Coordinates of C-alpha atoms and ligand atoms in Angstrom, one line a residue:
Chain A
X852 CA -21.2 -7.5 -18.4
X853 CA -19.4 -6.9 -15.1
X854 CA -20.0 -3.5 -13.7
X855 CA -16.5 -2.1 -12.9
X856 CA -16.1 0.0 -9.8
X857 CA -12.9 1.9 -9.4
X858 CA -12.0 2.6 -5.7
X859 CA -8.3 3.2 -6.0
X860 CA -8.3 7.0 -6.7
X861 CA -5.4 7.4 -4.3
X862 CA -3.2 5.4 -6.7
X863 CA -4.2 7.0 -10.0
X864 CA -7.2 8.9 -11.4
X865 CA -8.7 8.9 -14.8
X866 CA -8.1 12.2 -16.7
X867 CA -11.0 14.6 -16.7
X868 CA -12.3 15.1 -20.3
X869 CA -12.1 18.8 -19.9
X870 CA -8.4 18.4 -19.1
X871 CA -7.8 16.3 -22.2
X872 CA -9.5 19.0 -24.2
X873 CA -7.2 21.7 -22.8
X874 CA -4.1 19.6 -23.5
X875 CA -4.9 18.5 -27.0
X876 CA -3.8 21.6 -28.9
X877 CA -0.4 21.5 -27.4
X878 CA 0.5 18.1 -29.0
X879 CA 0.3 19.3 -32.6
X880 CA -0.2 23.1 -33.0
X881 CA 1.3 24.4 -29.8
X882 CA 4.1 21.8 -29.7
X883 CA 7.0 24.4 -29.6
X884 CA 9.8 24.3 -27.2
X885 CA 9.2 27.0 -24.6
X886 CA 12.9 27.9 -24.8
X887 CA 12.8 28.8 -28.5
X888 CA 12.6 32.3 -29.8
X889 CA 10.2 31.9 -32.7
X890 CA 6.4 32.1 -32.4
X891 CA 6.0 28.4 -31.7
X892 CA 8.3 28.6 -28.8
X893 CA 6.8 31.8 -27.6
X894 CA 3.3 30.4 -27.6
X895 CA 4.5 27.4 -25.5
X896 CA 6.2 29.8 -23.2
X897 CA 3.1 31.9 -22.8
X898 CA 0.9 28.9 -21.9
X899 CA 3.5 27.6 -19.6
X900 CA 3.5 30.8 -17.6
X901 CA -0.2 30.9 -17.6
X902 CA -0.3 27.4 -16.1
X903 CA 2.2 28.3 -13.5
X904 CA 0.2 31.2 -12.4
X905 CA -3.0 29.2 -12.2
X906 CA -1.3 26.7 -9.9
X907 CA 0.4 29.4 -7.9
X908 CA -3.0 31.1 -7.3
X909 CA -4.5 27.9 -6.0
X910 CA -1.8 27.7 -3.4
X911 CA -1.7 31.4 -2.6
X912 CA 1.9 31.5 -3.9
X913 CA 3.7 33.6 -6.5
X914 CA 4.2 32.1 -10.0
X915 CA 7.9 32.3 -9.7
X916 CA 7.7 30.0 -6.7
X917 CA 6.4 27.1 -8.7
X918 CA 8.9 24.6 -10.3
X919 CA 7.5 22.0 -12.6
X920 CA 8.8 18.5 -12.3
X921 CA 7.8 15.0 -13.5
X922 CA 6.3 13.5 -10.4
X923 CA 5.7 13.9 -6.7
X924 CA 8.6 11.6 -6.2
X925 CA 10.9 14.0 -8.1
X926 CA 9.5 17.0 -6.2
X927 CA 10.1 15.3 -2.8
X928 CA 13.6 14.4 -3.9
X929 CA 14.3 17.9 -5.1
X930 CA 13.0 19.5 -1.9
X931 CA 14.9 17.3 0.5
X932 CA 18.2 16.7 -1.4
X933 CA 18.1 20.1 -2.9
X934 CA 17.7 21.9 0.3
X935 CA 20.1 19.8 2.3
X936 CA 22.8 20.0 -0.4
X937 CA 22.4 23.8 -0.6
X938 CA 23.1 23.9 3.1
X939 CA 25.8 21.3 3.3
X940 CA 28.5 23.7 4.5
X941 CA 26.6 24.8 7.5
X942 CA 24.3 22.2 9.0
X943 CA 22.3 19.3 8.0
X944 CA 19.7 17.9 10.4
X945 CA 16.3 17.0 9.0
X946 CA 13.2 16.0 10.9
X947 CA 10.5 13.9 9.3
X948 CA 7.9 11.3 10.5
X949 CA 7.6 7.5 10.5
X950 CA 4.7 7.7 8.0
X951 CA 6.2 9.5 5.1
X952 CA 6.0 8.2 1.5
X953 CA 8.9 6.0 0.5
X954 CA 10.4 8.6 -1.7
X955 CA 10.9 10.9 1.3
X956 CA 12.3 8.1 3.5
X957 CA 14.5 6.8 0.7
X958 CA 15.9 10.3 -0.2
X959 CA 16.9 10.6 3.5
X960 CA 18.5 7.1 3.4
X961 CA 20.4 8.1 0.3
X962 CA 21.8 11.3 2.0
X963 CA 22.8 9.1 4.9
X964 CA 24.6 6.7 2.6
X965 CA 26.3 9.5 0.7
X966 CA 28.0 10.7 3.9
X967 CA 26.9 14.3 3.3
X968 CA 28.7 16.4 5.9
X969 CA 26.7 17.2 9.0
X970 CA 23.8 15.1 7.8
X971 CA 21.5 13.6 10.4
X972 CA 17.8 12.6 10.4
X973 CA 15.2 12.3 13.2
X974 CA 11.9 10.5 12.6
X975 CA 8.9 11.6 14.7
X976 CA 6.4 8.9 15.8
X977 CA 2.6 9.1 15.4
X978 CA -0.3 8.2 17.6
X979 CA -2.7 5.3 16.9
X980 CA -4.6 7.5 14.4
X981 CA -1.5 8.4 12.5
X982 CA -1.4 11.9 14.0
X983 CA 1.8 13.8 14.8
X984 CA 2.0 15.8 17.9
X985 CA 3.5 19.2 16.9
X986 CA 5.1 19.4 20.3
X987 CA 7.2 16.4 19.4
X988 CA 8.6 18.3 16.5
X989 CA 9.4 21.3 18.6
X990 CA 11.3 19.0 21.0
X991 CA 13.2 17.4 18.1
X992 CA 14.4 20.7 16.6
X993 CA 18.1 21.1 17.2
X994 CA 20.5 24.0 16.5
X995 CA 21.6 22.4 13.3
X996 CA 18.1 21.5 12.0
X997 CA 17.6 22.8 8.5
X998 CA 14.4 21.2 7.4
X999 CA 11.2 19.6 8.7
X1000 CA 9.4 17.5 6.1
X1001 CA 5.9 16.2 7.0
X1002 CA 3.3 14.6 4.8
X1003 CA 0.1 16.6 4.6
X1004 CA -2.3 13.7 4.3
X1005 CA -1.1 10.2 4.4
X1006 CA -1.4 8.1 1.2
X1007 CA -2.4 4.9 3.0
X1008 CA -4.6 5.9 5.9
X1009 CA -5.6 9.4 4.9
X1010 CA -4.8 11.1 8.2
X1011 CA -4.4 14.9 7.9
X1012 CA -1.6 16.4 9.9
X1013 CA -1.9 19.7 11.8
X1014 CA 0.3 21.4 9.2
X1015 CA -0.4 25.0 10.3
X1016 CA 0.8 24.3 13.8
X1017 CA 3.9 22.4 12.7
X1018 CA 4.7 25.2 10.2
X1019 CA 4.3 27.8 13.0
X1020 CA 6.8 25.9 15.2
X1021 CA 9.3 25.7 12.3
X1022 CA 9.1 29.4 11.7
X1023 CA 9.4 30.3 15.3
X1024 CA 12.6 28.2 15.4
X1025 CA 13.9 29.4 12.1
X1026 CA 13.7 26.0 10.3
X1027 CA 12.3 25.4 6.8
X1028 CA 9.1 23.5 6.5
X1029 CA 8.3 21.2 3.6
X1030 CA 5.1 19.2 3.1
X1031 CA 4.2 16.5 0.7
X1032 CA 0.7 17.4 -0.4
X1033 CA 0.5 14.8 -3.3
X1034 CA -2.7 13.3 -1.8
X1035 CA -4.3 16.5 -0.4
X1036 CA -3.8 19.2 -3.1
X1037 CA -7.1 19.6 -4.9
X1038 CA -9.1 17.8 -2.2
X1039 CA -8.8 20.1 0.8
X1040 CA -7.8 23.8 0.9
X1041 CA -4.2 24.7 1.1
X1042 CA -2.7 28.2 1.6
X1043 CA 1.1 28.2 1.8
X1044 CA 1.1 31.5 3.7
X1045 CA -1.5 30.9 6.4
X1046 CA -0.2 27.4 6.8
X1047 CA 3.4 28.4 7.2
X1048 CA 4.7 26.2 4.4
X1049 CA 8.1 26.9 2.7
X1050 CA 8.2 24.0 0.3
X1051 CA 5.3 21.9 -1.0
X1052 CA 4.9 19.0 -3.3
X1053 CA 1.8 18.6 -5.5
X1054 CA 1.0 16.1 -8.2
X1055 CA -1.3 16.1 -11.2
X1056 CA -2.3 12.5 -11.7
X1057 CA -4.0 12.3 -8.2
X1058 CA -6.4 15.0 -9.2
X1059 CA -7.7 14.0 -12.7
X1060 CA -4.7 15.4 -14.5
X1061 CA -2.1 13.6 -16.6
X1062 CA 0.7 11.4 -15.2
X1063 CA 4.3 12.6 -15.6
X1064 CA 3.8 16.1 -14.2
X1065 CA 4.0 17.6 -10.7
X1066 CA 5.4 20.6 -9.1
X1067 CA 7.4 21.9 -6.1
X1068 CA 6.6 25.2 -4.5
X1069 CA 9.7 26.8 -3.1
X1070 CA 9.2 30.0 -1.2
X1071 CA 11.1 33.0 -2.6
X1072 CA 14.5 33.5 -1.1
X1073 CA 15.0 29.8 -0.2
X1074 CA 18.0 28.3 -2.0
X1075 CA 18.0 24.7 -3.2
X1076 CA 20.4 22.8 -5.4
X1077 CA 19.0 21.3 -8.7
X1078 CA 19.1 17.5 -9.2
X1079 CA 19.2 17.9 -13.0
X1080 CA 21.8 20.0 -14.7
X1081 CA 21.4 21.1 -18.3
X1082 CA 19.8 24.0 -20.2
X1083 CA 18.7 25.9 -17.2
X1084 CA 14.9 25.5 -17.4
X1085 CA 12.7 26.4 -14.5
X1086 CA 15.1 29.1 -13.3
X1087 CA 18.0 26.6 -13.4
X1088 CA 16.3 24.3 -10.8
X1089 CA 15.0 21.7 -13.2
X1090 CA 16.6 21.4 -16.6
X1091 CA 14.6 19.4 -19.1
X1092 CA 12.5 20.4 -22.1
X1093 CA 9.2 21.6 -20.8
X1094 CA 6.4 19.1 -21.0
X1095 CA 3.9 21.7 -22.2
X1096 CA 0.8 19.6 -22.8
X1097 CA 1.1 17.9 -19.4
X1098 CA 1.6 21.2 -17.6
X1099 CA -1.4 22.7 -19.3
X1100 CA -3.4 19.6 -18.3
X1101 CA -2.1 19.9 -14.7
X1102 CA -3.2 23.5 -14.5
X1103 CA -6.6 22.7 -15.9
X1104 CA -7.0 19.9 -13.4
X1105 CA -6.1 22.3 -10.6
X1106 CA -8.7 24.7 -11.8
X1107 CA -11.4 22.1 -12.0
X1108 CA -10.6 20.6 -8.6
X1109 CA -10.7 24.0 -6.9
X1110 CA -13.9 24.9 -8.6
X1111 CA -15.5 21.6 -7.4
X1112 CA -13.7 21.2 -4.1
X1113 CA -16.5 22.3 -1.7
X1114 CA -19.2 20.3 -3.4
X1115 CA -17.0 17.2 -4.0
X1116 CA -15.5 17.1 -0.6
X1117 CA -18.9 17.2 1.1
X1118 CA -20.3 14.5 -1.3
X1119 CA -17.3 12.2 -0.9
X1120 CA -17.1 12.6 2.8
X1121 CA -20.7 11.5 3.0
X1122 CA -20.1 8.4 0.9
X1123 CA -16.9 7.7 2.8
X1124 CA -18.7 7.8 6.1
X1125 CA -21.5 5.6 4.7
X1126 CA -18.9 3.1 3.6
X1127 CA -17.0 3.2 6.9
X1128 CA -20.2 2.8 9.0
X1129 CA -21.5 0.0 6.8
X1130 CA -18.3 -2.0 6.9
X1131 CA -17.8 -1.6 10.6
X1132 CA -21.4 -2.7 11.4
X1133 CA -21.7 -5.4 8.8
X1134 CA -18.4 -7.2 9.4
X1135 CA -17.2 -8.5 12.7
X1136 CA -13.5 -8.1 13.5
X1137 CA -13.2 -5.1 11.2
X1138 CA -11.5 -1.9 12.2
X1139 CA -10.8 1.5 10.7
X1140 CA -7.2 2.5 10.2
X1141 CA -6.5 6.2 10.5
X1142 CA -8.4 9.0 12.1
X1143 CA -12.2 8.9 12.1
X1144 CA -12.6 12.6 11.2
X1145 CA -9.2 14.1 10.4
X1146 CA -8.9 12.2 7.2
X1147 CA -9.1 12.8 3.5
X1148 CA -12.7 13.0 2.2
X1149 CA -12.0 10.2 -0.2
X1150 CA -10.0 7.7 2.0
X1151 CA -11.2 4.7 3.9
X1152 CA -8.8 2.2 5.2
X1153 CA -9.8 -1.0 7.1
X1154 CA -8.3 -4.0 8.5
X1155 CA -10.0 -7.4 8.9
X1156 CA -9.0 -10.0 11.4
X1157 CA -7.9 -13.5 10.2
X1158 CA -7.6 -12.7 6.5
X1159 CA -4.9 -11.4 4.2
X1160 CA -5.1 -8.3 2.1
X1161 CA -4.0 -9.5 -1.3
X1162 CA -6.6 -12.2 -1.1
X1163 CA -9.3 -9.6 -0.4
X1164 CA -8.2 -7.3 -3.2
X1165 CA -8.1 -10.2 -5.7
X1166 CA -11.6 -11.4 -4.7
X1167 CA -12.9 -7.8 -4.9
X1168 CA -11.4 -7.7 -8.4
X1169 CA -13.4 -10.7 -9.4
X1170 CA -16.5 -8.7 -8.5
X1171 CA -15.3 -5.8 -10.6
X1172 CA -14.1 -3.7 -7.6
X1173 CA -10.6 -2.2 -7.7
X1174 CA -9.0 -1.6 -4.3
X1175 CA -5.6 -1.8 -2.7
X1176 CA -3.8 -3.3 0.3
X1177 CA -0.6 -2.8 2.2
X1178 CA -0.2 -6.4 3.3
X1179 CA 3.2 -8.0 3.5
X1180 CA 2.3 -10.5 0.9
X1181 CA 1.6 -7.8 -1.7
X1182 CA 4.8 -5.8 -1.0
X1183 CA 7.9 -6.4 -3.1
X1184 CA 10.0 -7.1 0.1
X1185 CA 7.2 -9.1 1.8
X1186 CA 7.2 -6.6 4.6
X1187 CA 4.2 -5.0 6.2
X1188 CA 3.6 -1.4 5.5
X1189 CA 5.7 1.0 7.6
X1190 CA 2.7 3.3 8.1
X1191 CA 0.5 0.6 9.6
X1192 CA 3.3 -0.5 11.9
X1193 CA 3.9 3.1 12.9
X1194 CA 0.2 3.5 14.1
X1195 CA 0.9 0.5 16.4
X1196 CA -0.5 -2.4 14.4
X1197 CA 1.1 -5.8 14.9
X1198 CA 2.3 -7.4 11.6
X1199 CA -0.6 -9.8 11.6
X1200 CA -3.0 -7.0 12.0
X1201 CA -1.4 -5.1 9.1
X1202 CA -1.8 -8.3 7.1
X1203 CA -5.5 -7.8 6.6
X1204 CA -5.5 -4.2 5.5
X1205 CA -7.7 -2.8 2.7
X1206 CA -7.7 0.8 1.2
X1207 CA -10.7 2.0 -0.6
X1208 CA -10.2 5.5 -2.1
X1209 CA -13.1 7.4 -3.7
X1210 CA -13.2 9.9 -6.4
X1211 CA -15.5 12.3 -8.2
X1212 CA -17.0 9.5 -10.3
X1213 CA -17.8 7.3 -7.3
X1214 CA -21.6 6.9 -6.9
X1215 CA -23.7 5.9 -4.0
X1216 CA -24.7 2.7 -5.7
X1217 CA -21.0 1.8 -5.9
X1218 CA -20.7 2.0 -2.2
X1219 CA -23.9 0.0 -1.8
X1220 CA -22.4 -2.7 -4.0
X1221 CA -19.2 -2.8 -2.0
X1222 CA -21.2 -3.1 1.2
X1223 CA -23.1 -6.0 -0.3
X1224 CA -20.0 -7.9 -1.7
X1225 CA -17.3 -7.2 0.9
X1226 CA -19.0 -9.1 3.9
X1227 CA -19.3 -12.2 1.7
X1228 CA -15.7 -12.0 0.7
X1229 CA -14.4 -11.7 4.2
X1230 CA -16.6 -14.5 5.3
X1231 CA -15.4 -16.8 2.6
X1232 CA -11.8 -16.0 3.3
X1233 CA -12.4 -16.6 7.0
X1234 CA -13.9 -20.0 6.1
X1235 CA -10.6 -20.8 4.4
X1236 CA -8.5 -19.4 7.3
X1237 CA -7.3 -21.4 10.3
X1238 CA -8.1 -18.4 12.5
X1239 CA -11.6 -17.7 13.5
X1240 CA -13.4 -17.0 16.7
Chain B
X379 CA 0.8 -11.6 -12.5
X380 CA -1.0 -14.9 -11.7
X381 CA -1.9 -17.6 -14.2
X382 CA -5.5 -18.6 -15.0
X383 CA -4.9 -21.8 -13.1
X384 CA -3.8 -20.0 -9.9
X385 CA -6.9 -17.8 -10.1
X386 CA -9.2 -20.8 -10.6
X387 CA -7.8 -22.5 -7.5
X388 CA -7.9 -19.2 -5.6
X389 CA -11.5 -18.5 -6.4
X390 CA -12.8 -22.0 -5.9
X391 CA -10.3 -23.7 -3.7
X392 CA -10.6 -27.5 -3.4
X393 CA -10.6 -29.3 -0.1
X394 CA -10.7 -26.4 2.4
X395 CA -11.9 -26.7 5.9
X396 CA -11.2 -29.1 8.8
X397 CA -11.3 -32.9 9.0
X398 CA -13.1 -34.1 12.1
X399 CA -10.8 -36.3 14.1
X400 CA -7.9 -36.2 11.7
X401 CA -5.1 -38.8 11.8
X402 CA -2.5 -36.1 11.4
X403 CA -2.2 -32.3 11.4
X404 CA 0.5 -30.2 9.9
X405 CA 0.8 -26.6 11.1
X406 CA 3.3 -24.5 9.3
X407 CA 3.9 -20.8 9.0
X408 CA 6.0 -18.5 6.9
X409 CA 8.3 -16.4 9.1
X410 CA 8.9 -13.9 6.3
X411 CA 5.4 -12.7 5.3
X412 CA 3.6 -14.3 8.3
X413 CA 1.3 -16.6 6.4
X414 CA -0.1 -19.7 8.1
X415 CA -1.3 -23.0 6.8
X416 CA -2.9 -25.9 8.6
X417 CA -3.3 -29.2 6.8
X418 CA -5.3 -32.2 8.0
X419 CA -5.1 -35.9 6.8
X420 CA -7.2 -39.0 7.2
X421 CA -5.3 -42.2 6.5
X422 CA -6.9 -45.3 5.0
X423 CA -5.9 -48.4 3.1
X424 CA -5.9 -49.2 -0.6
X425 CA -6.9 -52.5 -2.2
X426 CA -3.4 -53.9 -1.6
X427 CA -3.6 -52.9 2.0
X428 CA -1.1 -50.1 1.7
X429 CA -1.7 -46.9 3.7
X430 CA -2.9 -44.0 1.6
X431 CA -4.2 -40.5 2.3
X432 CA -8.0 -41.0 2.1
X433 CA -8.8 -37.3 2.8
X434 CA -6.7 -34.2 2.9
X435 CA -8.0 -30.7 3.8
X436 CA -6.4 -27.3 4.5
X437 CA -7.0 -24.0 6.2
X438 CA -4.8 -21.1 5.1
X439 CA -4.3 -17.5 6.2
X440 CA -2.4 -16.0 3.3
X441 CA -2.2 -14.6 -0.1
X442 CA -3.6 -15.8 -3.4
X443 CA -0.7 -18.0 -4.1
X444 CA -0.8 -19.5 -0.6
X445 CA -4.5 -20.4 -1.0
X446 CA -4.0 -21.8 -4.6
X447 CA -1.0 -23.9 -3.6
X448 CA -2.9 -25.3 -0.6
X449 CA -5.7 -26.3 -2.9
X450 CA -3.3 -28.0 -5.4
X451 CA -1.3 -29.8 -2.7
X452 CA -4.4 -31.3 -1.2
X453 CA -5.5 -32.5 -4.6
X454 CA -2.2 -34.0 -5.4
X455 CA -1.9 -35.8 -2.1
X456 CA -5.3 -37.5 -2.1
X457 CA -5.1 -41.2 -2.8
X458 CA -1.3 -41.2 -2.6
X459 CA 0.7 -43.5 -0.3
X460 CA 2.4 -41.8 2.6
X461 CA 5.8 -42.1 0.9
X462 CA 4.5 -40.7 -2.4
X463 CA 2.8 -37.8 -0.6
X464 CA 5.9 -36.9 1.4
X465 CA 7.8 -36.6 -1.9
X466 CA 5.5 -34.0 -3.4
X467 CA 7.6 -30.9 -3.7
X468 CA 7.2 -27.3 -4.7
X469 CA 8.1 -27.9 -8.3
X470 CA 5.3 -30.2 -8.8
X471 CA 2.9 -27.7 -7.2
X472 CA 4.2 -24.8 -9.2
X473 CA 3.9 -26.9 -12.4
X474 CA 0.3 -27.7 -11.7
X475 CA -0.4 -24.0 -11.4
X476 CA 1.3 -23.2 -14.7
X477 CA 3.9 -21.2 -12.8
X478 CA 4.1 -18.7 -10.0
X479 CA 5.7 -15.2 -9.8
X480 CA 9.2 -15.7 -8.4
X481 CA 8.4 -13.8 -5.2
X482 CA 5.5 -16.2 -4.6
X483 CA 7.5 -19.4 -4.8
X484 CA 7.9 -19.5 -1.0
X485 CA 4.1 -19.9 -0.7
X486 CA 4.3 -23.2 -2.6
X487 CA 7.1 -24.5 -0.3
X488 CA 4.7 -23.7 2.6
X489 CA 2.1 -26.0 1.1
X490 CA 4.4 -29.0 0.6
X491 CA 5.8 -28.5 4.1
X492 CA 2.4 -28.5 5.6
X493 CA 1.7 -31.9 4.0
X494 CA 5.0 -33.4 5.2
X495 CA 4.3 -32.1 8.7
X496 CA 0.9 -33.8 8.7
X497 CA 2.4 -37.1 7.7
X498 CA 5.2 -36.7 10.3
X499 CA 2.5 -36.0 12.9
X500 CA 0.6 -39.2 11.9
X501 CA 3.7 -41.4 11.9
X502 CA 5.0 -40.1 15.2
X503 CA 1.6 -40.4 17.0
X504 CA 1.5 -44.0 15.9
X505 CA 5.1 -44.7 16.9
X506 CA 6.1 -45.6 13.3
X507 CA 9.5 -45.4 11.8
X508 CA 10.3 -42.0 10.3
X509 CA 13.0 -41.4 7.7
X510 CA 15.9 -39.2 8.8
X511 CA 15.0 -36.8 5.9
X512 CA 11.5 -36.3 7.2
X513 CA 12.9 -35.9 10.8
X514 CA 15.3 -33.2 9.7
X515 CA 12.6 -31.4 7.8
X516 CA 10.3 -31.6 10.9
X517 CA 13.0 -30.1 13.1
X518 CA 13.4 -27.1 10.9
X519 CA 9.6 -26.6 10.5
X520 CA 9.0 -27.0 14.2
X521 CA 11.3 -24.1 14.9
X522 CA 9.5 -21.9 12.4
X523 CA 6.2 -22.9 13.7
X524 CA 7.1 -21.8 17.2
X525 CA 8.0 -18.4 16.0
X526 CA 4.7 -18.1 14.1
X527 CA 2.6 -19.5 17.0
X528 CA 4.1 -16.9 19.3
X529 CA 3.1 -14.2 16.8
X530 CA -0.5 -15.4 16.5
X531 CA -1.1 -16.4 20.1
X532 CA -3.9 -13.8 20.4
X533 CA -5.8 -15.4 17.6
X534 CA -5.5 -19.1 18.6
X535 CA -7.8 -20.4 21.3
X536 CA -7.0 -23.8 22.6
X537 CA -10.1 -26.0 22.4
Ligands
LIG2078 S1 2.3 -16.7 1.7 FE1 2.7 -14.6 2.0 S2 3.3 -14.0 0.1 FE2 2.2 -15.9 -0.2

């Protein structure tokens, strides 16, 4: 049988068995609605608040500052639209970067289309490693700037931004600072206080928790408008019956990730670097996308000259290896990734991109197998390609 | 997303590579996604003395569908007369693959276009009459090719 190797942890992770065990009782026995008065409801309420406090502790936040949502996409929408709408009478300039997740960029596009009064957006460029220069943000801050929203670690190339410095600048200038930590939470330490963060997005299914649950940290005293109106759950900021089992699972996943963080991040960094070094030495015309050091412990992103990414992914799949690409051919609009263009790649260079993202079940022998198979695949595709040197 | 047939052709493409001293070359590119296909033909004669495509090969820089459609087009074209081969269209290619996802149909157009360009190249090199239909098609493809060649000029070394 084909040995399956999953190297797409940045897209989705399997749920940790310990998480499933923690969730299970809340499907049948503890199924109550946390808004009900009876004992079923109260039990759900209790475990909801426990979960909230576990996640708050992991961020060095207060439990009341955590709002549960359904996804990182929702959290980012809530942060950006919610904050801008709450400030619509005064001012409405937002600063973000060219390498944000689509849900941030499209939320901004929506606000532009809606003709929200005073609304304006500036997008900060990045260098060839995908790094933002905090000085550029300082320069871009205007009198009417309300919010700066910068992704903590990029989902494609894994580059980690100097969040603390950016936050410091924002606070000096009296501007709110939001960061999308969907890829970084649980993998690298985050402290919302020492890192000067006012709003933060975190997601469960990127860290061995269930899909369909995420959260937004909103610092006490910051007003945002809800996107959903209804029964007033989550302090009125997110009406919807509470998804208790998923939230319990999320909290358990946070607990496990923080318990294992030091060990796992060291282990995965070592494997990542072995993979990077192996690919760059074994394959001519291969390059690393993103920063060599300032990157997530589990992210490796390459590009290969003269071949196309979807073809690489599908050939890897035939060998049992799951990976991902941001090539134009694999995108619904047939456009190259905005992140790869932002780091200065030409469209044809972005064409041959490949992301391999590791996780806690990745073994050294998996990396060895990739290093054995990938060079053959690239060679074969180059044999088929008209371009070769 | 892809049919079994597509995956078979993608994994083991038929007729890829160059033809030494080809009689015609068709170079086309997709200005949307940026894929490139080069197709080579060798012209021979059948028993009745009519000109046929004796050998057809391709080189493709592109997605799964682009490689699979190249493989199918070269298969279909082999042994056909020049006129028959010029008439091979995307529908025929798609049918042979048991279908393609809608967003990937343009890849099959690329393959049919590459073949038509190679035939045009052969006819024009040999100062042979060319139908107005093929001439028109060539005009359009030539423009697209220039855009693509500009894009890939770092990657192409003139021999
Ligand atoms: S040729 Fe680019 S999508 Fe197929």
